[in-house]
Amino acid sequence: MKIITTHLGADFDALGAAAGALLLTPGARVVFPGSQEVAVRRFLAAEHVELPEVRVRELRRARITEATVVDCSSWRRLGEVGELIAKAGCPVRVVDHHPEGADTIAAGELVTAPVAATCTVMVGELQRREIVPDPVTATLMLLGIYEDTGGLTYLDTTPTDVAAAGWLLQAGARLEWVRRYVLRPLEPEQLELLNQFVEGAVEHQVGGVRVVMTIARPSEQVEEAAYVIHRYAEIFDLPVVVALLEVPPQLIVIARSTFPGVDAGKLLAPLGGGGHATAAAARLRGRSAVEVAEQLLGEISAMVGAHWTAASIATPHLHTCPHDVTVMEAKERLVRLRINAMPVDEGGKLTGVVTRQILDAALAGGLGDRPVTTVMRPGVPEVRADAPVEEVQRLFMEGHERFVLVSLASGWGIITRMDLLRLLYDRQLAEGARVDRRVAGARLVVHDVGRSLRRALPPQLLEVLAAAGELAHAAGGRAYLVGGAVRDVLLGRSVEDVDVVVEGNGVELAERLVARFGGRSHPHEAFMTAVVHLGGDVRLDVATARTEFYRSPAALPEVETSAMRQDLYRRDFTINAMAITLTPGRFGDLLDFFGGQRDLERRQIRVLHSLSFLDDPTRAIRAVRFATRLDFEIAAETRQLIRVAVQEEVFSRLSGERLRDELAELVDEGHPVEALAELEHLGVFPAVFPGVVWSVALRRFLHEVESVLAWSVLEEVYTGPRCFAFIVALATRAGEGGGRSLAQRLALSGRMASTVAGARGRMEQLLAVLCQKNVSPSDVVAAVERSEQALVTVTMAASGSQERRTLRQALTVWMRAPAPVSGAQLRAAGVKPGPAIGGAVRQARAAVLDGKVERGQALEYALAVARELGGEA
């Protein structure tokens, strides 16, 4: 006999997987080792769903030839059925989404996948074999997926689970059964048990994680206690909850966990329980609830401690101070790196610590030229890599340390006070958010950056990012997705530029990515970066985590390797100074040291420090660009810092090339006139466009330019840079010599420089032609063809309605009409090569445009002109 079986107390996932297995094994019969959960029993009775079932007592007398075990991989959880299968010695197939480590069935075939439901695994197997289930079987499997994913809302729900549910719906699965039997309200007796859970709950803080232990003594056996504890954890948003039900002579233990470091299945395995990472249960006798609760609390502490250790929060990059530098040089190094303390390195051995306070005091005492070892504080604070966070916290508090060193496999790591404060603050913030949601009566909403990342990026790019995290981790470093990509992921916008930063060697990581995926890498050793092009049009920039320092305002930065926090600190705005961890096991964790998420929520552009615009004035233009693009406001203090930069005249020190490049990006955004107006409000406009005075009239004119430019691009009569058209427009409104000053300020050259320098006069010349009474088409065409495209576009914006119509006709009709005669025709007719040919072609074209000559007579007319010009025919 071929059989299909599952664990004791079968739930909907077990039932649905068993139904799916019947399609894989025709003629098999289903055997339940014990009674099903009450919800399953109610469903089977109410809907009259029947499976080809065999009782355990019948199985004792039968010969088992093949066994399929679904939603279970433990002999113990099969009860007597497991003993009968083992005794038969038949082939065994296991289909499960969470294979257990202990007491594992030695299966000949194991079908599994990293998903949230066994029914999802079964769907994959059916799809592989091209088997489409009937509507009833599809519904049973859909019930299983919805039960084990909480209606596709649990943290461990995967895109594969969602896709499997969609496939089952296409096969005819009935959602009304899901609503009636899975997404159901609590019964009165279940509500009574929920109240007992609330009253008996004791909350513990374990390594900053909320852990609730609750003991209940129900007056009678309550069906589906596991469902009640799930609702309890969901309602109160509890990351880890353990419920102990005293139901003599048994003690029932149920665990739920959404915290990655606490595996519910492993937690209850020593008690003989079973389950998976987020849900597990156990039944035992002869032990008290208090005793078991204490034991489990100790196990949870060990699990959380293993998750948050000194090594887990340490930065694997350490700046040190050479022992042979002076006090003054040591202070300069601290300032350049933007840090407050560092260990002193004597021949590879860390022997002491220097801080800004120590060095400032030494300088005040006239010790600037003395060796730094003279004033350093001997000894360095260290902690074990596996030390829990509480030990690190105690060391900071008791020793008043600025940093603690951690010995990692790749070398020294460092934990700063800010690292620890950020960890504790994030936990507190998470707790506060949970309380806020409970007070508001909202359902649990988990903000998972990893999921946002998977939604925003294509699978091939996600694979590359995951590989970057793995390769960096293998080399003893950490890789992060940084900058605008993180901002756009959090905003739900499309991601264009992908930047990866590694605490390690970015150029080497780029080469490893190329070795794995193929493609090419273009390294820039001076900046420790590389541009990587992989197959499938995947492009990303890989950089070494670095800090920048400016030797003078507006100068180009000099770079030095650094830790991730310093790398983010050098960036322009808080919303661009966030990172997403790519390290295995932490993929998707968000690093936000400077309040970028807060500013995204407030829709504000804010700089990271007060010297930001003095270091790099182009950030002022960038602030306007991001505010325009995202429809954000520039924060009040940031606006003031821009005004200070203007007062300090730092924009005058910017090179024309850098200024021009930044303006080009600004104008390429969706609302260039509003962006230029914002530059005026900030006081930046006069510093960028010398000789141009902002006014209501200028703003109106630039709106006309924007409108005409859009038309010109659409009609393909302007193909140049968008920014150049606006520069020409501004030059026409500059005072005497203003165009030349503007061209020089923006470091324009060649025809661009001459066009901008003479823009005002040349526009007046073109307007003069257009305004002539009864002007001929050929005169208009000749004037337009003598002018730059940008100047023609700007002139159209400045023209009246009649002149604008004339220009539009010239650009789209007259100039696009095919030439009535060519030089080749004239040469074929006997005209000798020379100036006469060009003159004849031009005059023939003008005559046709002006209606003086029919197109069919153009060749004859051109030959006559050629003879007059000295050619022969």
Short mmCIF file of C-alpha atoms in Angstrom, two decimals, residues 484-773:
data_model
loop_
_atom_site.label_atom_id
_atom_site.label_comp_id
_atom_site.label_asym_id
_atom_site.label_seq_id
_atom_site.Cartn_x
_atom_site.Cartn_y
_atom_site.Cartn_z
CA GLY A 484 20.22 57.57 -3.93
CA ALA A 485 19.29 53.95 -4.54
CA VAL A 486 18.40 53.53 -0.86
CA ARG A 487 16.42 56.78 -0.89
CA ASP A 488 14.45 55.73 -3.94
CA VAL A 489 13.77 52.25 -2.54
CA LEU A 490 12.30 53.80 0.61
CA LEU A 491 10.24 56.25 -1.45
CA GLY A 492 9.00 53.53 -3.79
CA ARG A 493 10.58 55.24 -6.81
CA SER A 494 12.40 53.54 -9.65
CA VAL A 495 16.10 53.00 -8.97
CA GLU A 496 18.50 54.28 -11.63
CA ASP A 497 22.03 54.45 -10.23
CA VAL A 498 23.28 51.54 -8.12
CA ASP A 499 26.20 52.30 -5.79
CA VAL A 500 27.85 49.68 -3.59
CA VAL A 501 30.32 50.61 -0.85
CA VAL A 502 32.50 48.04 0.87
CA GLU A 503 34.42 48.25 4.11
CA GLY A 504 37.40 46.62 2.49
CA ASN A 505 38.79 46.94 -1.03
CA GLY A 506 36.20 48.10 -3.55
CA VAL A 507 38.39 47.53 -6.59
CA GLU A 508 39.05 43.91 -5.55
CA LEU A 509 35.34 43.32 -4.93
CA ALA A 510 34.58 44.62 -8.41
CA GLU A 511 37.07 42.15 -9.89
CA ARG A 512 35.49 39.27 -7.92
CA LEU A 513 32.04 40.21 -9.21
CA VAL A 514 33.34 40.18 -12.78
CA ALA A 515 34.98 36.79 -12.15
CA ARG A 516 31.65 35.37 -10.97
CA PHE A 517 29.23 36.93 -13.45
CA GLY A 518 31.41 37.88 -16.39
CA GLY A 519 31.66 41.39 -17.81
CA ARG A 520 34.28 44.06 -17.24
CA SER A 521 35.49 46.43 -14.55
CA HIS A 522 36.96 49.91 -14.97
CA PRO A 523 38.91 50.76 -11.81
CA HIS A 524 39.86 54.26 -10.61
CA GLU A 525 42.64 53.56 -8.15
CA ALA A 526 43.01 57.18 -7.01
CA PHE A 527 39.43 57.26 -5.70
CA MET A 528 39.36 53.54 -4.79
CA THR A 529 36.32 52.95 -7.02
CA ALA A 530 35.39 50.85 -10.02
CA VAL A 531 32.58 50.90 -12.57
CA VAL A 532 31.32 47.37 -13.18
CA HIS A 533 29.41 46.24 -16.28
CA LEU A 534 27.99 42.73 -16.02
CA GLY A 535 25.83 40.65 -18.32
CA GLY A 536 22.19 41.61 -18.80
CA ASP A 537 22.86 45.37 -18.76
CA VAL A 538 23.67 45.32 -15.04
CA ARG A 539 25.81 48.32 -14.14
CA LEU A 540 26.96 49.38 -10.71
CA ASP A 541 29.61 51.54 -9.11
CA VAL A 542 31.70 49.83 -6.42
CA ALA A 543 33.68 51.97 -3.99
CA THR A 544 35.83 51.55 -0.92
CA ALA A 545 34.34 53.16 2.17
CA ARG A 546 36.19 56.43 2.43
CA THR A 547 36.20 59.82 4.03
CA GLU A 548 36.89 63.12 2.28
CA PHE A 549 38.64 66.25 3.46
CA TYR A 550 38.91 69.62 1.77
CA ARG A 551 42.17 71.55 2.04
CA SER A 552 40.29 74.74 1.15
CA PRO A 553 36.66 75.77 0.49
CA ALA A 554 35.26 74.66 -2.89
CA ALA A 555 38.37 72.56 -3.62
CA LEU A 556 38.09 69.01 -4.93
CA PRO A 557 38.15 66.52 -2.05
CA GLU A 558 41.01 64.26 -1.09
CA VAL A 559 40.01 60.77 0.04
CA GLU A 560 41.13 58.18 2.56
CA THR A 561 39.73 54.77 3.49
CA SER A 562 37.28 54.80 6.39
CA ALA A 563 34.44 53.00 8.14
CA MET A 564 30.90 53.05 6.79
CA ARG A 565 29.61 55.77 9.09
CA GLN A 566 32.35 58.15 7.95
CA ASP A 567 31.66 57.28 4.33
CA LEU A 568 28.00 58.21 4.78
CA TYR A 569 28.94 61.35 6.72
CA ARG A 570 30.80 62.78 3.73
CA ARG A 571 27.63 62.70 1.59
CA ASP A 572 25.51 65.70 0.73
CA PHE A 573 22.14 65.25 2.46
CA THR A 574 20.63 63.01 5.12
CA ILE A 575 18.24 61.40 2.63
CA ASN A 576 21.26 60.31 0.56
CA ALA A 577 23.32 59.18 3.56
CA MET A 578 21.62 55.85 4.27
CA ALA A 579 22.82 52.35 3.47
CA ILE A 580 21.27 48.89 3.17
CA THR A 581 23.37 45.99 4.42
CA LEU A 582 24.16 43.28 1.84
CA THR A 583 25.92 40.96 4.31
CA PRO A 584 24.45 37.42 4.43
CA GLY A 585 22.09 37.03 7.37
CA ARG A 586 21.56 40.80 7.58
CA PHE A 587 20.60 41.46 3.97
CA GLY A 588 18.15 44.36 3.96
CA ASP A 589 19.09 45.94 7.31
CA LEU A 590 18.97 49.73 7.07
CA LEU A 591 21.81 51.94 8.37
CA ASP A 592 20.53 55.43 9.09
CA PHE A 593 22.96 57.32 11.32
CA PHE A 594 21.76 60.83 10.49
CA GLY A 595 17.95 60.76 10.40
CA GLY A 596 17.44 60.19 6.68
CA GLN A 597 14.20 58.25 7.21
CA ARG A 598 12.85 61.03 9.38
CA ASP A 599 13.60 63.61 6.69
CA LEU A 600 11.98 61.42 4.04
CA GLU A 601 8.83 61.32 6.17
CA ARG A 602 9.00 65.09 6.71
CA ARG A 603 9.82 65.63 3.02
CA GLN A 604 12.85 67.75 3.82
CA ILE A 605 16.32 68.26 2.35
CA ARG A 606 18.89 68.64 5.15
CA VAL A 607 22.70 68.71 5.15
CA LEU A 608 24.75 66.64 7.58
CA HIS A 609 26.99 69.34 9.02
CA SER A 610 27.40 73.12 9.11
CA LEU A 611 30.47 73.24 6.84
CA SER A 612 28.84 71.26 4.05
CA PHE A 613 28.33 74.17 1.62
CA LEU A 614 31.68 75.73 2.46
CA ASP A 615 33.35 72.42 1.60
CA ASP A 616 31.36 71.98 -1.61
CA PRO A 617 29.14 74.89 -2.76
CA THR A 618 27.65 72.80 -5.59
CA ARG A 619 25.60 71.07 -2.88
CA ALA A 620 23.43 74.19 -2.75
CA ILE A 621 22.43 73.64 -6.37
CA ARG A 622 22.00 69.93 -5.65
CA ALA A 623 19.70 70.74 -2.72
CA VAL A 624 17.44 72.65 -5.08
CA ARG A 625 17.60 69.82 -7.61
CA PHE A 626 16.47 67.18 -5.11
CA ALA A 627 13.81 69.47 -3.66
CA THR A 628 12.44 70.01 -7.17
CA ARG A 629 12.63 66.37 -8.17
CA LEU A 630 11.06 64.98 -4.99
CA ASP A 631 8.75 67.92 -4.23
CA PHE A 632 10.52 68.37 -0.87
CA GLU A 633 11.28 71.49 1.14
CA ILE A 634 14.80 72.62 2.01
CA ALA A 635 15.03 72.62 5.81
CA ALA A 636 15.23 76.05 7.46
CA GLU A 637 18.70 75.55 8.94
CA THR A 638 19.98 74.25 5.61
CA ARG A 639 18.64 77.35 3.83
CA GLN A 640 20.50 79.51 6.35
CA LEU A 641 23.74 77.59 5.75
CA ILE A 642 23.39 78.21 2.01
CA ARG A 643 23.01 81.93 2.64
CA VAL A 644 26.15 81.86 4.79
CA ALA A 645 28.03 80.19 1.94
CA VAL A 646 26.87 82.94 -0.42
CA GLN A 647 28.02 85.63 2.03
CA GLU A 648 31.42 83.93 2.25
CA GLU A 649 31.64 84.10 -1.58
CA VAL A 650 32.65 80.44 -1.87
CA PHE A 651 30.78 80.11 -5.17
CA SER A 652 33.37 82.35 -6.81
CA ARG A 653 35.98 79.67 -6.10
CA LEU A 654 34.08 76.99 -8.01
CA SER A 655 35.46 76.07 -11.40
CA GLY A 656 33.23 76.81 -14.35
CA GLU A 657 33.20 73.16 -15.38
CA ARG A 658 31.85 71.96 -12.02
CA LEU A 659 29.27 74.71 -11.92
CA ARG A 660 28.15 74.02 -15.48
CA ASP A 661 27.81 70.28 -14.87
CA GLU A 662 25.70 70.87 -11.76
CA LEU A 663 23.47 73.37 -13.56
CA ALA A 664 22.96 70.90 -16.42
CA GLU A 665 21.61 68.32 -13.98
CA LEU A 666 19.42 70.94 -12.32
CA VAL A 667 17.83 72.08 -15.57
CA ASP A 668 17.31 68.50 -16.73
CA GLU A 669 14.82 68.00 -13.87
CA GLY A 670 11.11 68.37 -14.50
CA HIS A 671 10.63 72.00 -13.41
CA PRO A 672 13.73 74.04 -14.31
CA VAL A 673 12.16 77.50 -13.91
CA GLU A 674 10.98 76.73 -10.36
CA ALA A 675 14.46 75.42 -9.62
CA LEU A 676 16.09 78.62 -10.88
CA ALA A 677 13.58 80.67 -8.87
CA GLU A 678 14.57 78.73 -5.75
CA LEU A 679 18.22 79.57 -6.43
CA GLU A 680 17.17 83.22 -6.42
CA HIS A 681 15.29 82.83 -3.12
CA LEU A 682 18.42 81.33 -1.58
CA GLY A 683 20.63 84.12 -2.91
CA VAL A 684 22.61 81.73 -5.12
CA PHE A 685 21.34 82.96 -8.52
CA PRO A 686 23.50 86.13 -8.74
CA ALA A 687 26.59 84.13 -7.73
CA VAL A 688 25.96 81.62 -10.51
CA PHE A 689 24.67 83.92 -13.30
CA PRO A 690 26.65 87.20 -13.08
CA GLY A 691 24.97 90.15 -14.75
CA VAL A 692 21.50 88.56 -14.82
CA VAL A 693 18.86 90.11 -12.56
CA TRP A 694 15.96 87.93 -11.51
CA SER A 695 12.52 89.46 -12.03
CA VAL A 696 8.90 88.55 -12.66
CA ALA A 697 9.44 89.28 -16.35
CA LEU A 698 12.48 87.00 -16.48
CA ARG A 699 10.53 84.21 -14.82
CA ARG A 700 7.71 84.60 -17.34
CA PHE A 701 10.22 84.58 -20.21
CA LEU A 702 11.91 81.41 -18.91
CA HIS A 703 8.53 79.69 -18.73
CA GLU A 704 8.09 80.54 -22.41
CA VAL A 705 11.55 79.11 -23.11
CA GLU A 706 10.60 75.92 -21.28
CA SER A 707 7.42 75.60 -23.31
CA VAL A 708 9.08 76.30 -26.67
CA LEU A 709 11.97 74.00 -25.79
CA ALA A 710 9.53 71.15 -25.13
CA TRP A 711 7.97 71.75 -28.56
CA SER A 712 11.37 72.05 -30.24
CA VAL A 713 12.58 68.75 -28.80
CA LEU A 714 9.35 67.02 -29.81
CA GLU A 715 9.61 68.38 -33.37
CA GLU A 716 13.36 67.60 -33.40
CA VAL A 717 14.27 71.14 -34.32
CA TYR A 718 16.46 71.43 -31.22
CA THR A 719 18.83 68.58 -30.41
CA GLY A 720 21.33 70.29 -28.14
CA PRO A 721 21.67 70.22 -24.34
CA ARG A 722 18.63 71.53 -22.48
CA CYS A 723 20.87 73.51 -20.14
CA PHE A 724 22.54 75.36 -23.03
CA ALA A 725 19.18 76.73 -24.21
CA PHE A 726 18.52 78.17 -20.75
CA ILE A 727 22.02 79.66 -20.55
CA VAL A 728 21.46 81.37 -23.91
CA ALA A 729 18.08 82.63 -22.68
CA LEU A 730 19.68 84.12 -19.56
CA ALA A 731 22.46 85.66 -21.66
CA THR A 732 19.87 87.54 -23.72
CA ARG A 733 18.67 89.14 -20.50
CA ALA A 734 22.14 90.03 -19.21
CA GLY A 735 23.36 93.61 -19.34
CA GLU A 736 26.06 95.02 -21.56
CA GLY A 737 28.83 92.44 -21.84
CA GLY A 738 26.77 90.11 -19.63
CA GLY A 739 26.79 87.29 -22.16
CA ARG A 740 30.58 87.34 -22.32
CA SER A 741 30.82 87.31 -18.50
CA LEU A 742 28.41 84.41 -18.32
CA ALA A 743 30.35 82.42 -20.91
CA GLN A 744 33.57 82.99 -19.00
CA ARG A 745 32.01 82.09 -15.64
CA LEU A 746 30.74 78.78 -16.98
CA ALA A 747 34.00 78.04 -18.82
CA LEU A 748 32.28 77.68 -22.18
CA SER A 749 34.39 77.32 -25.29
CA GLY A 750 34.10 77.27 -29.06
CA ARG A 751 30.71 77.95 -30.65
CA MET A 752 28.94 77.67 -27.28
CA ALA A 753 31.05 80.50 -25.90
CA SER A 754 30.54 82.73 -28.93
CA THR A 755 26.79 82.04 -29.00
CA VAL A 756 26.35 82.95 -25.33
CA ALA A 757 28.65 85.96 -25.56
CA GLY A 758 26.73 87.41 -28.52
CA ALA A 759 23.29 86.02 -27.66
CA ARG A 760 21.58 89.34 -27.07
CA GLY A 761 22.74 90.97 -30.30
CA ARG A 762 22.15 87.90 -32.45
CA MET A 763 18.63 87.44 -31.10
CA GLU A 764 17.88 91.07 -31.94
CA GLN A 765 19.17 90.49 -35.49
CA LEU A 766 16.95 87.43 -35.95
CA LEU A 767 13.95 89.30 -34.53
CA ALA A 768 14.62 92.17 -36.91
CA VAL A 769 14.32 89.81 -39.88
CA LEU A 770 11.14 88.25 -38.52
CA CYS A 771 9.53 91.62 -37.89
CA GLN A 772 10.09 92.90 -41.44
CA LYS A 773 6.87 93.60 -43.30
#
